[in-house]
Amino acid sequence: ASLRSPLLCMAAVINEAPEPVDITLQKNGGVLKTLLVAAPEDGAATGEKLKPEKGDMVSVNYTGRIASSRAIFDSTTDIEFSRGHGPLQFPAGQGKVVQGFDVAVLSMTVGEKAEFFIRQDYGYGATGCLGQGSAPTIDPETDLMFEITLVSIGEVAENLSKAAEREAEDRERLRLLRAERQEAQAKAQAEAQAKAEKKAEKDKKAAEQAAAAAAGGGELSAKDVKKMNPKTLKAELKRRGLSIEGNKKVLTERLLAAI
């Protein structure tokens, strides 16, 4: 079944400001919830899942503030911030967000909007969080406030999650292709280098043979001449007072005719 959009339903607005409720299992005041907008009363009639459980993919909109100053440090609805381009999707209760945020979302119903006080030990704790872009740095041991709307559970969020997984898989395939291409290029370069070194060694040997023959007063063999590179051929032709013009074939024929 397709998910019902809570934005199309008239939510019941709480007229009287409710008292914050401690929603931690330990009742230690770590996460306090204040209901702002109740979930639609007709939600249960649809047969759709309205309350998340651990592991469920959820989609939420939120605004995060520093509790003491009320300064915003992140938001899914304000494009000034890194996540200001739509709801956040994540598996509830799996530690993908700070502990207090998990506790908060697991207490909600689809369509509900609430404000949560999250004590520092349920937030970023003793480490804090370095700010990015326009977002301020969250100092260590800072209490937080989150205004959260639970948008959906299940299919919509799950599809978005699968899309993210496919994107990650595509990036991994691209990384592997680049690695294979780099490996192939490195192999080709190594083979070309080995071929060049082999040719240089062959040319060196031919030059040494030519020099030895010249020094000993002996004559070069046709085999020796055919092994020579153009540089060696020219050197030998020049030593004999012959023309050094022409390509390798011409130079080889000229030297063969001279020996």
CSV table of C-alpha atoms in Angstrom, one decimal:
chain,number,residue,atom,x,y,z
A,1,ALA,CA,0.0,0.0,0.0
A,2,SER,CA,1.2,3.5,-0.8
A,3,LEU,CA,2.0,5.6,2.2
A,4,ARG,CA,-0.4,8.3,3.3
A,5,SER,CA,1.2,11.7,3.2
A,6,PRO,CA,0.7,13.4,6.6
A,7,LEU,CA,0.9,16.7,4.9
A,8,LEU,CA,-2.5,16.1,3.3
A,9,CYS,CA,-4.3,15.5,6.5
A,10,MET,CA,-5.5,18.0,9.0
A,11,ALA,CA,-3.5,17.6,12.2
A,12,ALA,CA,-4.9,18.2,15.6
A,13,VAL,CA,-3.1,21.2,17.1
A,14,ILE,CA,-2.5,21.1,20.8
A,15,ASN,CA,-4.2,24.2,22.3
A,16,GLU,CA,-2.7,23.9,25.7
A,17,ALA,CA,1.0,23.8,26.2
A,18,PRO,CA,1.7,20.3,27.5
A,19,GLU,CA,4.3,19.5,30.1
A,20,PRO,CA,7.6,17.9,28.9
A,21,VAL,CA,7.6,14.1,29.3
A,22,ASP,CA,10.7,12.1,30.1
A,23,ILE,CA,10.7,9.4,27.4
A,24,THR,CA,14.0,7.6,28.4
A,25,LEU,CA,13.7,4.0,29.7
A,26,GLN,CA,15.6,5.0,32.8
A,27,LYS,CA,13.5,8.1,33.4
A,28,ASN,CA,16.7,10.0,34.0
A,29,GLY,CA,15.7,13.2,32.2
A,30,GLY,CA,18.0,12.6,29.3
A,31,VAL,CA,15.3,13.2,26.6
A,32,LEU,CA,12.2,15.3,27.3
A,33,LYS,CA,9.4,15.4,24.8
A,34,THR,CA,6.9,18.2,24.3
A,35,LEU,CA,4.1,17.5,21.8
A,36,LEU,CA,3.4,20.3,19.4
A,37,VAL,CA,1.1,18.7,16.8
A,38,ALA,CA,-0.6,15.4,17.4
A,39,ALA,CA,-0.8,12.7,14.7
A,40,PRO,CA,-4.1,12.6,12.7
A,41,GLU,CA,-6.8,10.7,14.5
A,42,ASP,CA,-7.8,8.8,11.4
A,43,GLY,CA,-4.4,7.3,10.8
A,44,ALA,CA,-5.1,3.9,12.5
A,45,ALA,CA,-8.0,3.3,10.1
A,46,THR,CA,-5.6,3.1,7.1
A,47,GLY,CA,-3.9,-0.1,8.3
A,48,GLU,CA,-0.5,1.5,7.7
A,49,LYS,CA,2.3,1.3,10.2
A,50,LEU,CA,2.3,4.6,12.1
A,51,LYS,CA,4.8,4.0,14.9
A,52,PRO,CA,8.4,3.1,14.1
A,53,GLU,CA,10.3,0.2,15.7
A,54,LYS,CA,14.0,-0.4,15.8
A,55,GLY,CA,15.3,-1.0,12.3
A,56,ASP,CA,12.4,0.6,10.5
A,57,MET,CA,13.4,3.1,7.8
A,58,VAL,CA,12.0,6.5,8.8
A,59,SER,CA,11.8,9.9,7.1
A,60,VAL,CA,11.8,13.0,9.3
A,61,ASN,CA,12.0,16.7,9.1
A,62,TYR,CA,13.8,18.5,11.9
A,63,THR,CA,15.4,21.7,13.1
A,64,GLY,CA,18.3,21.3,15.6
A,65,ARG,CA,19.1,24.1,18.1
A,66,ILE,CA,21.6,24.8,20.9
A,67,ALA,CA,19.4,24.6,24.0
A,68,SER,CA,21.0,27.5,25.8
A,69,SER,CA,21.0,30.0,22.9
A,70,ARG,CA,18.3,28.6,20.6
A,71,ALA,CA,20.8,29.0,17.8
A,72,ILE,CA,20.0,26.7,14.8
A,73,PHE,CA,22.9,24.3,13.9
A,74,ASP,CA,21.1,22.1,11.4
A,75,SER,CA,17.8,21.8,9.5
A,76,THR,CA,16.2,19.8,6.8
A,77,THR,CA,13.9,22.6,5.8
A,78,ASP,CA,16.3,25.6,5.7
A,79,ILE,CA,18.6,25.5,2.6
A,80,GLU,CA,21.2,27.5,4.6
A,81,PHE,CA,22.2,24.3,6.2
A,82,SER,CA,23.7,21.1,4.8
A,83,ARG,CA,20.5,19.0,5.1
A,84,GLY,CA,18.1,21.7,3.9
A,85,HIS,CA,16.9,19.9,0.9
A,86,GLY,CA,14.3,17.5,2.2
A,87,PRO,CA,13.7,14.9,4.9
A,88,LEU,CA,16.4,12.8,6.5
A,89,GLN,CA,16.0,9.1,6.0
A,90,PHE,CA,17.7,6.6,8.4
A,91,PRO,CA,17.0,3.3,10.2
A,92,ALA,CA,15.5,4.1,13.6
A,93,GLY,CA,17.3,2.8,16.7
A,94,GLN,CA,20.5,1.7,14.9
A,95,GLY,CA,22.9,4.4,16.1
A,96,LYS,CA,23.0,6.3,12.8
A,97,VAL,CA,22.1,9.5,14.7
A,98,VAL,CA,22.8,10.7,18.2
A,99,GLN,CA,21.2,8.5,20.9
A,100,GLY,CA,18.7,11.2,21.9
A,101,PHE,CA,17.4,11.6,18.4
A,102,ASP,CA,16.9,7.8,18.1
A,103,VAL,CA,14.9,7.8,21.4
A,104,ALA,CA,12.9,10.8,20.2
A,105,VAL,CA,11.9,9.3,16.8
A,106,LEU,CA,11.0,5.9,18.3
A,107,SER,CA,8.4,7.7,20.6
A,108,MET,CA,6.6,9.3,17.7
A,109,THR,CA,3.7,8.6,15.4
A,110,VAL,CA,3.5,9.4,11.6
A,111,GLY,CA,2.3,13.0,11.2
A,112,GLU,CA,3.2,14.0,14.8
A,113,LYS,CA,5.4,17.0,15.5
A,114,ALA,CA,7.2,17.5,18.8
A,115,GLU,CA,10.0,19.3,20.5
A,116,PHE,CA,12.7,17.4,22.3
A,117,PHE,CA,15.2,18.5,24.9
A,118,ILE,CA,18.3,16.2,24.5
A,119,ARG,CA,20.8,16.3,27.3
A,120,GLN,CA,24.4,16.5,26.3
A,121,ASP,CA,25.1,12.8,27.3
A,122,TYR,CA,22.3,11.8,24.8
A,123,GLY,CA,23.7,14.2,22.2
A,124,TYR,CA,27.3,14.8,21.2
A,125,GLY,CA,28.6,14.4,24.7
A,126,ALA,CA,32.2,15.2,25.7
A,127,THR,CA,33.4,15.5,22.1
A,128,GLY,CA,31.0,18.0,20.7
A,129,CYS,CA,30.6,18.4,16.9
A,130,LEU,CA,32.6,20.6,14.5
A,131,GLY,CA,30.5,23.1,12.6
A,132,GLN,CA,30.4,23.0,8.8
A,133,GLY,CA,29.5,25.9,6.5
A,134,SER,CA,27.0,28.2,8.2
A,135,ALA,CA,26.4,25.7,11.0
A,136,PRO,CA,28.0,26.6,14.3
A,137,THR,CA,30.3,24.3,16.2
A,138,ILE,CA,28.6,22.3,19.0
A,139,ASP,CA,30.8,22.6,22.1
A,140,PRO,CA,31.4,19.5,24.3
A,141,GLU,CA,28.7,18.8,26.9
A,142,THR,CA,26.1,21.0,25.1
A,143,ASP,CA,22.4,20.3,25.6
A,144,LEU,CA,20.3,20.3,22.4
A,145,MET,CA,16.7,21.0,21.3
A,146,PHE,CA,15.2,19.3,18.3
A,147,GLU,CA,11.8,20.1,16.6
A,148,ILE,CA,11.0,16.9,14.7
A,149,THR,CA,8.2,15.8,12.4
A,150,LEU,CA,7.9,12.1,11.6
A,151,VAL,CA,7.0,12.2,7.9
A,152,SER,CA,6.8,8.5,7.0
A,153,ILE,CA,7.8,4.9,7.8
A,154,GLY,CA,8.6,2.1,5.4
A,155,GLU,CA,8.0,2.2,1.7
A,156,VAL,CA,8.9,5.8,0.8
A,157,ALA,CA,11.9,5.9,3.2
A,158,GLU,CA,12.9,2.4,2.2
A,159,ASN,CA,12.9,3.3,-1.5
A,160,LEU,CA,15.0,6.4,-0.8
A,161,SER,CA,17.4,4.2,1.2
A,162,LYS,CA,17.6,1.7,-1.6
A,163,ALA,CA,18.3,4.5,-4.0
A,164,ALA,CA,21.2,5.6,-1.7
A,165,GLU,CA,22.4,2.1,-1.6
A,166,ARG,CA,22.4,1.9,-5.4
A,167,GLU,CA,24.2,5.2,-5.6
A,168,ALA,CA,26.9,3.8,-3.3
A,169,GLU,CA,27.1,0.6,-5.4
A,170,ASP,CA,27.5,2.7,-8.5
A,171,ARG,CA,30.3,4.7,-6.9
A,172,GLU,CA,32.0,1.4,-5.8
A,173,ARG,CA,31.7,0.1,-9.4
A,174,LEU,CA,33.2,3.3,-10.7
A,175,ARG,CA,36.1,3.1,-8.2
A,176,LEU,CA,36.8,-0.5,-9.3
A,177,LEU,CA,36.7,0.4,-13.0
A,178,ARG,CA,39.1,3.3,-12.4
A,179,ALA,CA,41.4,0.9,-10.4
A,180,GLU,CA,41.3,-1.6,-13.3
A,181,ARG,CA,42.1,1.1,-15.8
A,182,GLN,CA,45.0,2.4,-13.7
A,183,GLU,CA,46.3,-1.2,-13.3
A,184,ALA,CA,46.0,-1.8,-17.1
A,185,GLN,CA,47.8,1.5,-17.8
A,186,ALA,CA,50.6,0.7,-15.3
A,187,LYS,CA,51.0,-2.8,-16.9
A,188,ALA,CA,51.2,-1.3,-20.4
A,189,GLN,CA,53.8,1.2,-19.3
A,190,ALA,CA,55.8,-1.5,-17.6
A,191,GLU,CA,55.7,-3.6,-20.8
A,192,ALA,CA,56.7,-0.6,-23.0
A,193,GLN,CA,59.5,0.1,-20.6
A,194,ALA,CA,60.7,-3.5,-20.7
A,195,LYS,CA,60.5,-3.5,-24.5
A,196,ALA,CA,62.5,-0.2,-24.7
A,197,GLU,CA,65.2,-1.5,-22.3
A,198,LYS,CA,65.5,-4.7,-24.4
A,199,LYS,CA,65.9,-2.8,-27.6
A,200,ALA,CA,68.4,-0.5,-25.9
A,201,GLU,CA,70.4,-3.5,-24.8
A,202,LYS,CA,70.3,-5.0,-28.3
A,203,ASP,CA,71.4,-1.7,-29.8
A,204,LYS,CA,74.2,-1.4,-27.3
A,205,LYS,CA,75.4,-4.9,-28.1
A,206,ALA,CA,75.4,-4.2,-31.8
A,207,ALA,CA,77.3,-1.0,-31.3
A,208,GLU,CA,79.9,-2.8,-29.2
A,209,GLN,CA,80.3,-5.5,-31.8
A,210,ALA,CA,80.8,-2.8,-34.5
A,211,ALA,CA,83.3,-0.9,-32.4
A,212,ALA,CA,85.2,-4.2,-31.6
A,213,ALA,CA,85.4,-5.0,-35.3
A,214,ALA,CA,86.6,-1.6,-36.2
A,215,ALA,CA,89.2,-1.6,-33.4
A,216,GLY,CA,90.5,-5.1,-34.4
A,217,GLY,CA,90.6,-4.2,-38.0
A,218,GLY,CA,88.2,-7.0,-38.8
A,219,GLU,CA,85.2,-6.8,-41.1
A,220,LEU,CA,81.6,-6.7,-39.9
A,221,SER,CA,79.3,-9.6,-40.9
A,222,ALA,CA,76.0,-9.1,-42.6
A,223,LYS,CA,74.3,-10.3,-39.4
A,224,ASP,CA,76.1,-7.7,-37.4
A,225,VAL,CA,75.0,-5.0,-39.8
A,226,LYS,CA,71.4,-6.0,-39.8
A,227,LYS,CA,71.3,-5.8,-36.0
A,228,MET,CA,72.5,-2.2,-36.0
A,229,ASN,CA,70.2,0.7,-35.2
A,230,PRO,CA,70.3,3.9,-37.4
A,231,LYS,CA,72.7,5.7,-35.0
A,232,THR,CA,75.2,2.9,-35.1
A,233,LEU,CA,74.8,2.5,-38.9
A,234,LYS,CA,75.6,6.2,-39.4
A,235,ALA,CA,78.6,6.0,-37.1
A,236,GLU,CA,80.0,3.1,-39.1
A,237,LEU,CA,79.3,4.6,-42.5
A,238,LYS,CA,80.8,7.9,-41.3
A,239,ARG,CA,83.9,6.1,-40.1
A,240,ARG,CA,84.2,4.6,-43.6
A,241,GLY,CA,83.7,7.9,-45.3
A,242,LEU,CA,80.3,7.0,-46.7
A,243,SER,CA,77.1,9.0,-46.9
A,244,ILE,CA,74.8,8.9,-43.9
A,245,GLU,CA,71.7,10.1,-45.7
A,246,GLY,CA,68.6,7.9,-45.9
A,247,ASN,CA,66.4,5.7,-43.7
A,248,LYS,CA,67.5,2.6,-41.9
A,249,LYS,CA,66.9,0.3,-44.9
A,250,VAL,CA,69.0,2.6,-47.1
A,251,LEU,CA,71.8,2.8,-44.5
A,252,THR,CA,71.8,-0.9,-44.0
A,253,GLU,CA,72.0,-1.7,-47.7
A,254,ARG,CA,74.8,0.9,-48.1
A,255,LEU,CA,76.9,-0.6,-45.3
A,256,LEU,CA,76.2,-4.2,-46.5
A,257,ALA,CA,77.5,-3.2,-49.9
A,258,ALA,CA,80.7,-1.8,-48.3
A,259,ILE,CA,81.7,-4.8,-46.3
